[in-house]
Coordinates of C-alpha atoms and ligand atoms in Angstrom, one line a residue:
X19 CA 36.1 108.8 105.6
X20 CA 33.2 106.9 103.5
X21 CA 34.8 104.0 102.7
X22 CA 37.9 102.2 104.0
X23 CA 41.1 101.1 102.4
X24 CA 40.5 98.1 104.8
X25 CA 44.4 96.6 104.6
X26 CA 47.1 99.8 104.4
X27 CA 50.7 98.8 103.0
X28 CA 53.9 100.6 104.3
X29 CA 55.2 103.4 102.7
X30 CA 58.4 102.3 100.8
X31 CA 61.8 104.2 101.8
X32 CA 63.3 104.1 98.2
X33 CA 61.8 106.2 95.3
X34 CA 59.2 104.6 93.5
X35 CA 58.7 104.5 89.6
X36 CA 55.1 106.1 90.3
X37 CA 53.0 107.4 92.9
X38 CA 49.4 107.6 92.3
X39 CA 47.0 110.0 94.3
X40 CA 43.5 108.7 94.7
X41 CA 42.4 105.0 94.5
X42 CA 39.3 105.1 92.8
X43 CA 38.7 103.4 89.2
X44 CA 41.0 106.0 87.3
X45 CA 44.0 105.5 89.9
X46 CA 43.5 101.7 90.5
X47 CA 43.6 101.1 86.8
X48 CA 46.5 103.4 86.0
X49 CA 48.2 101.7 89.0
X50 CA 47.5 98.2 87.5
X51 CA 49.1 99.0 84.0
X52 CA 52.0 100.2 85.8
X53 CA 52.4 97.2 88.3
X54 CA 51.8 94.5 85.3
X55 CA 54.8 96.5 83.5
X56 CA 57.0 95.9 86.5
X57 CA 56.8 99.5 88.0
X58 CA 57.1 100.1 91.7
X59 CA 54.0 101.8 92.5
X60 CA 52.2 103.2 95.5
X61 CA 48.4 104.5 95.5
X62 CA 47.6 106.7 98.2
X63 CA 43.9 107.0 98.8
X64 CA 41.6 108.8 101.4
X65 CA 38.7 106.4 100.8
X66 CA 36.1 108.6 99.8
X67 CA 35.2 107.8 96.1
X68 CA 32.5 110.1 94.7
X69 CA 29.8 107.3 94.3
X70 CA 29.9 105.8 97.7
X71 CA 26.6 106.9 98.6
X72 CA 25.2 104.5 95.7
X73 CA 24.2 100.9 96.1
X74 CA 25.6 99.9 92.8
X75 CA 27.5 100.8 89.8
X76 CA 25.4 100.8 86.8
X77 CA 26.3 101.0 83.1
X78 CA 29.3 99.4 83.4
X79 CA 29.7 96.5 81.3
X80 CA 29.8 93.0 82.8
X81 CA 29.8 94.6 86.4
X82 CA 26.5 96.4 86.1
X83 CA 25.1 96.7 89.7
X84 CA 28.5 95.8 91.6
X85 CA 28.7 97.8 94.7
X86 CA 31.2 100.7 94.4
X87 CA 33.2 99.2 97.5
X88 CA 33.1 95.6 96.1
X89 CA 34.6 97.1 92.7
X90 CA 37.3 99.0 94.2
X91 CA 38.1 96.3 96.7
X92 CA 38.7 93.8 93.5
X93 CA 40.8 96.8 91.9
X94 CA 43.0 97.0 95.1
X95 CA 43.4 92.9 95.4
X96 CA 44.5 93.0 91.7
X97 CA 46.8 95.9 92.0
X98 CA 48.4 94.3 95.2
X99 CA 48.8 90.9 93.3
X100 CA 51.4 92.2 91.1
X101 CA 52.9 94.1 93.9
X102 CA 51.8 97.4 93.9
X103 CA 51.5 99.1 97.4
X104 CA 48.0 100.8 98.6
X105 CA 48.8 103.2 101.4
X106 CA 45.7 104.7 103.1
X107 CA 46.1 108.4 103.7
X108 CA 45.6 111.7 102.2
X109 CA 48.1 113.6 100.3
X110 CA 48.7 117.2 101.8
X111 CA 51.7 118.2 99.4
X112 CA 53.3 117.2 96.3
X113 CA 56.2 119.1 94.6
X114 CA 58.9 118.6 92.0
X115 CA 62.1 117.8 94.0
X116 CA 65.8 117.9 92.9
X117 CA 66.3 115.6 89.9
X118 CA 68.2 112.1 90.2
X119 CA 72.1 112.4 89.3
X120 CA 71.4 111.1 85.9
X121 CA 68.6 114.0 85.3
X122 CA 65.3 112.1 85.7
X123 CA 62.6 113.8 87.4
X124 CA 61.6 113.4 91.2
X125 CA 58.6 114.6 93.1
X126 CA 58.1 115.0 97.0
X127 CA 55.1 113.7 98.4
X128 CA 53.6 114.3 101.8
X129 CA 50.7 113.0 103.6
X130 CA 48.9 114.3 106.3
X131 CA 50.2 112.4 108.9
X132 CA 53.7 113.6 108.0
X133 CA 54.8 110.3 106.4
X134 CA 56.6 111.3 103.0
X135 CA 57.6 109.5 99.8
X136 CA 59.8 110.4 96.6
X137 CA 58.4 109.1 93.1
X138 CA 59.7 109.4 89.6
X139 CA 56.1 110.1 88.1
X140 CA 52.7 111.3 89.4
X141 CA 49.3 110.3 88.5
X142 CA 46.4 112.4 89.7
X143 CA 43.3 110.4 90.2
X144 CA 41.6 112.4 92.9
X145 CA 38.2 112.5 91.5
X146 CA 35.5 115.6 91.8
X147 CA 33.5 116.8 94.5
X148 CA 29.4 117.2 93.6
X149 CA 28.4 120.5 94.9
X150 CA 24.5 120.5 95.5
X151 CA 22.5 123.9 95.5
X152 CA 21.9 125.3 98.8
X153 CA 18.3 123.7 99.6
X154 CA 17.4 122.8 103.1
X155 CA 17.0 119.2 103.2
X156 CA 18.5 118.3 99.9
X157 CA 21.9 117.0 101.0
X158 CA 20.7 114.4 103.4
X159 CA 19.2 112.4 100.6
X160 CA 22.3 112.9 98.0
X161 CA 23.1 109.6 96.2
X162 CA 19.8 108.1 97.1
X163 CA 16.3 110.1 96.6
X164 CA 18.4 113.1 95.3
X165 CA 20.1 112.2 92.1
X166 CA 22.2 113.6 89.6
X167 CA 22.7 110.9 86.5
X168 CA 20.2 109.1 84.5
X169 CA 22.8 106.7 83.4
X170 CA 23.9 106.1 87.1
X171 CA 20.7 105.6 88.7
X172 CA 18.0 106.5 86.3
X173 CA 16.4 103.1 85.8
X174 CA 16.2 102.7 89.4
X175 CA 13.8 105.7 89.6
X176 CA 11.7 105.1 86.6
X177 CA 8.0 105.8 87.0
X178 CA 8.5 107.8 90.3
X179 CA 7.3 111.1 90.4
X180 CA 10.5 113.0 89.6
X181 CA 11.3 116.7 90.1
X182 CA 13.9 118.3 88.6
X183 CA 15.4 121.2 90.8
X184 CA 16.9 123.6 88.3
X185 CA 20.5 125.1 88.5
X186 CA 20.9 126.6 85.0
X187 CA 21.0 125.9 81.6
X188 CA 22.3 122.1 81.9
X189 CA 18.8 121.5 83.7
X190 CA 16.9 121.6 80.4
X191 CA 18.8 119.0 79.4
X192 CA 18.4 116.9 82.5
X193 CA 14.6 117.5 82.2
X194 CA 14.3 115.8 78.9
X195 CA 16.9 112.7 79.9
X196 CA 14.6 111.9 83.0
X197 CA 11.4 112.5 81.2
X198 CA 12.6 109.4 79.2
X199 CA 12.5 107.6 82.6
X200 CA 8.9 108.8 83.9
X201 CA 5.9 110.2 82.9
X202 CA 5.2 112.4 86.1
X203 CA 8.1 115.0 86.0
X204 CA 8.1 118.5 87.7
X205 CA 10.6 121.4 86.8
X206 CA 11.1 123.5 89.6
X207 CA 12.7 126.7 87.9
X208 CA 14.2 128.2 91.0
X209 CA 14.8 131.7 89.5
X210 CA 16.4 130.3 86.4
X211 CA 15.4 131.1 82.9
X212 CA 13.1 129.2 81.1
X213 CA 12.1 130.8 77.8
X214 CA 8.5 130.7 76.1
X215 CA 10.2 128.0 73.6
X216 CA 11.2 125.8 76.3
X217 CA 8.3 125.9 78.0
X218 CA 6.2 125.1 74.7
X219 CA 8.1 122.2 74.4
X220 CA 8.1 120.9 77.9
X221 CA 4.3 121.1 77.6
X222 CA 4.5 119.0 74.8
X223 CA 6.1 116.4 76.7
X224 CA 4.0 116.8 79.8
X225 CA 6.6 118.2 81.8
X226 CA 5.0 120.5 84.6
X227 CA 6.7 123.9 84.9
X228 CA 6.5 125.3 88.8
X229 CA 8.1 128.9 89.0
X230 CA 7.4 129.3 92.7
X231 CA 10.4 129.4 94.8
X232 CA 11.6 126.4 96.7
X233 CA 11.8 126.6 100.2
X234 CA 12.6 123.0 101.5
X235 CA 13.0 119.3 100.7
X236 CA 10.3 117.5 102.8
X237 CA 11.6 114.5 104.2
X238 CA 9.3 111.0 104.1
X239 CA 8.8 109.0 107.5
X240 CA 10.5 106.0 105.4
X241 CA 13.8 108.0 105.1
X242 CA 13.2 109.0 101.6
X243 CA 11.6 112.4 100.1
X244 CA 7.8 113.4 100.4
X245 CA 8.1 116.7 98.5
X246 CA 9.3 120.0 97.8
X247 CA 7.7 122.8 99.9
X248 CA 7.4 126.3 98.1
X249 CA 7.6 129.5 99.3
X250 CA 3.7 129.9 99.4
X251 CA 3.7 127.1 101.8
X252 CA 2.5 124.4 99.1
X253 CA 4.0 120.8 99.1
X254 CA 4.2 119.3 95.8
X255 CA 4.7 115.6 96.2
X256 CA 7.9 114.2 94.9
X257 CA 9.5 110.9 95.8
X258 CA 12.8 111.8 93.8
X259 CA 14.6 115.0 93.0
X260 CA 17.4 115.2 90.0
X261 CA 19.8 117.8 90.6
X262 CA 22.8 119.1 88.1
X263 CA 25.6 119.5 90.5
X264 CA 28.4 121.9 90.3
X265 CA 31.4 119.6 89.4
X266 CA 34.5 120.6 91.4
X267 CA 37.9 118.7 90.8
X268 CA 39.5 117.8 93.8
X269 CA 42.7 119.7 94.4
X270 CA 43.4 119.3 97.8
X271 CA 47.3 118.8 98.3
X272 CA 48.1 119.4 94.8
X273 CA 48.2 123.1 94.6
X274 CA 52.1 123.2 94.6
X275 CA 52.3 121.6 91.1
X276 CA 50.6 124.7 89.4
X277 CA 48.7 122.7 87.3
X278 CA 46.6 124.7 84.8
X279 CA 42.7 124.3 85.5
X280 CA 39.6 124.7 82.9
X281 CA 36.1 125.9 83.5
X282 CA 33.2 124.3 82.0
X283 CA 30.8 126.9 80.5
X284 CA 28.0 128.4 82.5
X285 CA 29.7 127.4 86.0
X286 CA 29.1 124.0 85.5
X287 CA 32.3 123.1 86.9
X288 CA 36.3 123.2 87.1
X289 CA 38.9 120.6 86.2
X290 CA 42.5 120.0 85.6
X291 CA 43.5 120.8 82.2
X292 CA 45.3 117.8 80.2
X293 CA 46.6 116.8 77.0
X294 CA 46.7 113.4 75.2
X295 CA 46.6 110.4 77.6
X296 CA 46.1 112.7 80.8
X297 CA 49.7 114.7 80.2
X298 CA 49.9 118.1 81.7
X299 CA 52.0 121.2 81.4
X300 CA 53.8 120.0 84.4
X301 CA 56.7 117.3 83.0
X302 CA 56.0 113.9 84.8
X303 CA 52.5 114.7 86.0
X304 CA 49.3 113.0 84.7
X305 CA 45.5 113.1 85.3
X306 CA 42.9 110.8 84.9
X307 CA 39.5 110.3 85.8
X308 CA 36.8 112.7 87.0
X309 CA 39.5 115.3 88.2
X310 CA 40.1 116.0 84.6
X311 CA 37.0 114.4 82.8
X312 CA 34.3 115.8 84.8
X313 CA 31.4 113.9 82.7
X314 CA 33.5 110.4 83.0
X315 CA 31.8 107.4 84.6
X316 CA 33.5 104.6 86.1
X317 CA 34.2 102.8 82.7
X318 CA 35.6 105.9 81.2
X319 CA 37.6 106.7 84.4
X320 CA 39.0 103.5 84.5
X321 CA 40.0 103.6 80.9
X322 CA 41.6 107.0 81.3
X323 CA 43.6 105.7 84.1
X324 CA 44.6 102.6 82.2
X325 CA 45.8 104.8 79.2
X326 CA 47.7 107.2 81.6
X327 CA 49.4 104.5 83.1
X328 CA 50.5 103.1 79.7
X329 CA 51.8 106.5 78.8
X330 CA 53.7 106.7 82.1
X331 CA 55.2 103.5 81.7
X332 CA 56.7 104.6 78.0
X333 CA 57.8 107.6 79.3
X334 CA 59.8 105.8 82.0
X335 CA 61.0 103.4 79.7
X336 CA 62.4 106.1 77.5
X337 CA 64.0 107.8 80.4
X338 CA 65.5 104.6 81.6
X339 CA 66.9 104.1 78.0
X340 CA 68.4 107.4 77.8
X341 CA 69.9 107.3 81.1
X342 CA 71.6 103.8 80.3
X343 CA 72.4 105.0 76.9
X344 CA 74.3 108.1 78.7
X345 CA 76.1 105.5 81.1
X346 CA 77.2 103.6 78.1
X347 CA 78.6 106.3 76.3
X348 CA 80.4 107.8 79.3
X349 CA 82.2 104.4 79.7
X350 CA 83.1 104.3 75.9
X351 CA 84.4 107.6 76.5
X352 CA 86.7 106.2 79.3
X353 CA 88.2 103.5 77.1
Ligands
FAD491 C1 25.7 109.1 93.8 C2 26.5 108.9 92.3 C3 26.2 107.6 91.9 C4 27.2 107.3 90.8 N1 26.8 106.0 90.0 C5 27.4 105.7 88.9 C6 26.9 104.4 88.3 O1 26.2 104.0 88.5 N2 27.7 104.0 87.4 C7 29.1 105.0 86.7 O2 29.6 104.5 86.0 N3 29.4 106.1 87.3 C8 28.5 106.4 88.8 N4 29.0 107.4 89.2 C9 30.3 108.5 88.6 C10 31.5 107.7 89.2 O3 31.4 108.1 90.6 C11 32.7 108.4 88.8 O4 32.9 108.3 87.6 C12 33.6 107.8 89.3 O5 33.8 107.7 90.7 C13 35.3 108.4 88.8 O6 36.4 108.0 89.5 P1 37.6 108.6 89.9 O7 38.7 107.4 90.1 O8 38.1 109.3 88.7 O9 37.2 109.2 91.3 P2 36.8 108.9 92.6 O10 36.0 107.4 92.2 O11 35.9 109.7 93.1 O12 38.3 108.3 93.3 C14 38.9 109.3 93.9 C15 39.7 109.0 95.0 O13 40.9 109.7 95.3 C16 40.9 110.0 96.6 N5 41.4 111.3 96.9 C17 40.9 112.5 96.5 N6 41.9 113.5 96.9 C18 42.7 112.7 97.5 C19 44.0 113.1 98.3 N7 44.7 114.3 98.3 N8 44.8 112.4 98.5 C20 44.6 111.1 98.8 N9 43.5 110.4 98.4 C21 42.6 111.2 97.7 C22 39.2 109.8 97.2 O14 39.3 109.7 98.5 C23 38.9 108.7 96.2 O15 39.1 107.4 96.8 C24 28.3 108.1 90.2 C25 28.5 109.1 91.0 C26 27.5 109.7 92.1 C27 27.8 110.8 92.6

């Protein structure tokens, strides 16, 4: 685990209103909305949020630069403050279970250590996995000298000698965004197509293009990056590399739900397909954050979680009302 959910609560034996799978920005904000509506909520979190390697969360109004672990610690405290439970663990199975006597939905959740829980509704907020291109020496620098997002850490690498390791059509766009941050930009095509038109535009912006294949990333003695070694042995000095990662929603333990998935164009990524407020084709299951919106930053993920949490509460309120009404009708019929 990269970060820890330093305290862990007990799993309740009784059925809870909602289980939230994943305790990042999306899951915790979803849980916060639910607990503030007096819903019983358990967040199960395996403690490896996507931005764990980053020093700070940037571009988040009022909290710019807050270390990711601090933000989540505060979020957990807020959820616990209203009675929510946060359990450290990994969900390995979640599936629909037999409905309650009054016909309400039920889900059975199992953790890697065998513990189990039953919930009325499920919010999936498992985030995504960034898959890096296979270049020797690259992965070691992920989140530090190897970056993907100009809005997350672009300001921090401004004016550095930056290299774009092209991965596909998205890299063209990436190059223009990083050019905004430095005058010293090299575009390594790595066998991807770069037409004459794009080359002309790059030249007009002083973006140097290198077509020689890339062999490896060369580490610097200070722990950062010294450059990029090409197949002809030449080393192009660079301090920062920007890569467009492939974005894969984290689906471990969730496949039994049979949730539909959708693909971004050009193999850029795969995510859970959702509708309004994170609803899915499986009644009782919502998805929020990077698991469904691969481009969402922390603020957007938290907002999506909050919306899904509110929607789940509304769904539960309707179900509670239907159950109470049916019981009242039965009582009347008996009189
Ligand atoms: C290096 C880097 C830097 C970034 N910097 C910024 C930035 O400066 N500003 C910004 O706004 N955004 C930044 N981002 C993007 C940010 O990380 C995401 O927007 C955000 O993490 C999405 O939140 P989330 O809740 O959807 O997913 P996550 O934060 O990834 O949380 C998902 C959680 O679910 C847990 N989980 C997954 N599967 C299971 C399971 N089966 N059982 C239990 N738990 C599970 C994970 O362990 C994790 O804790 C950065 C991303 C990266 C990679």
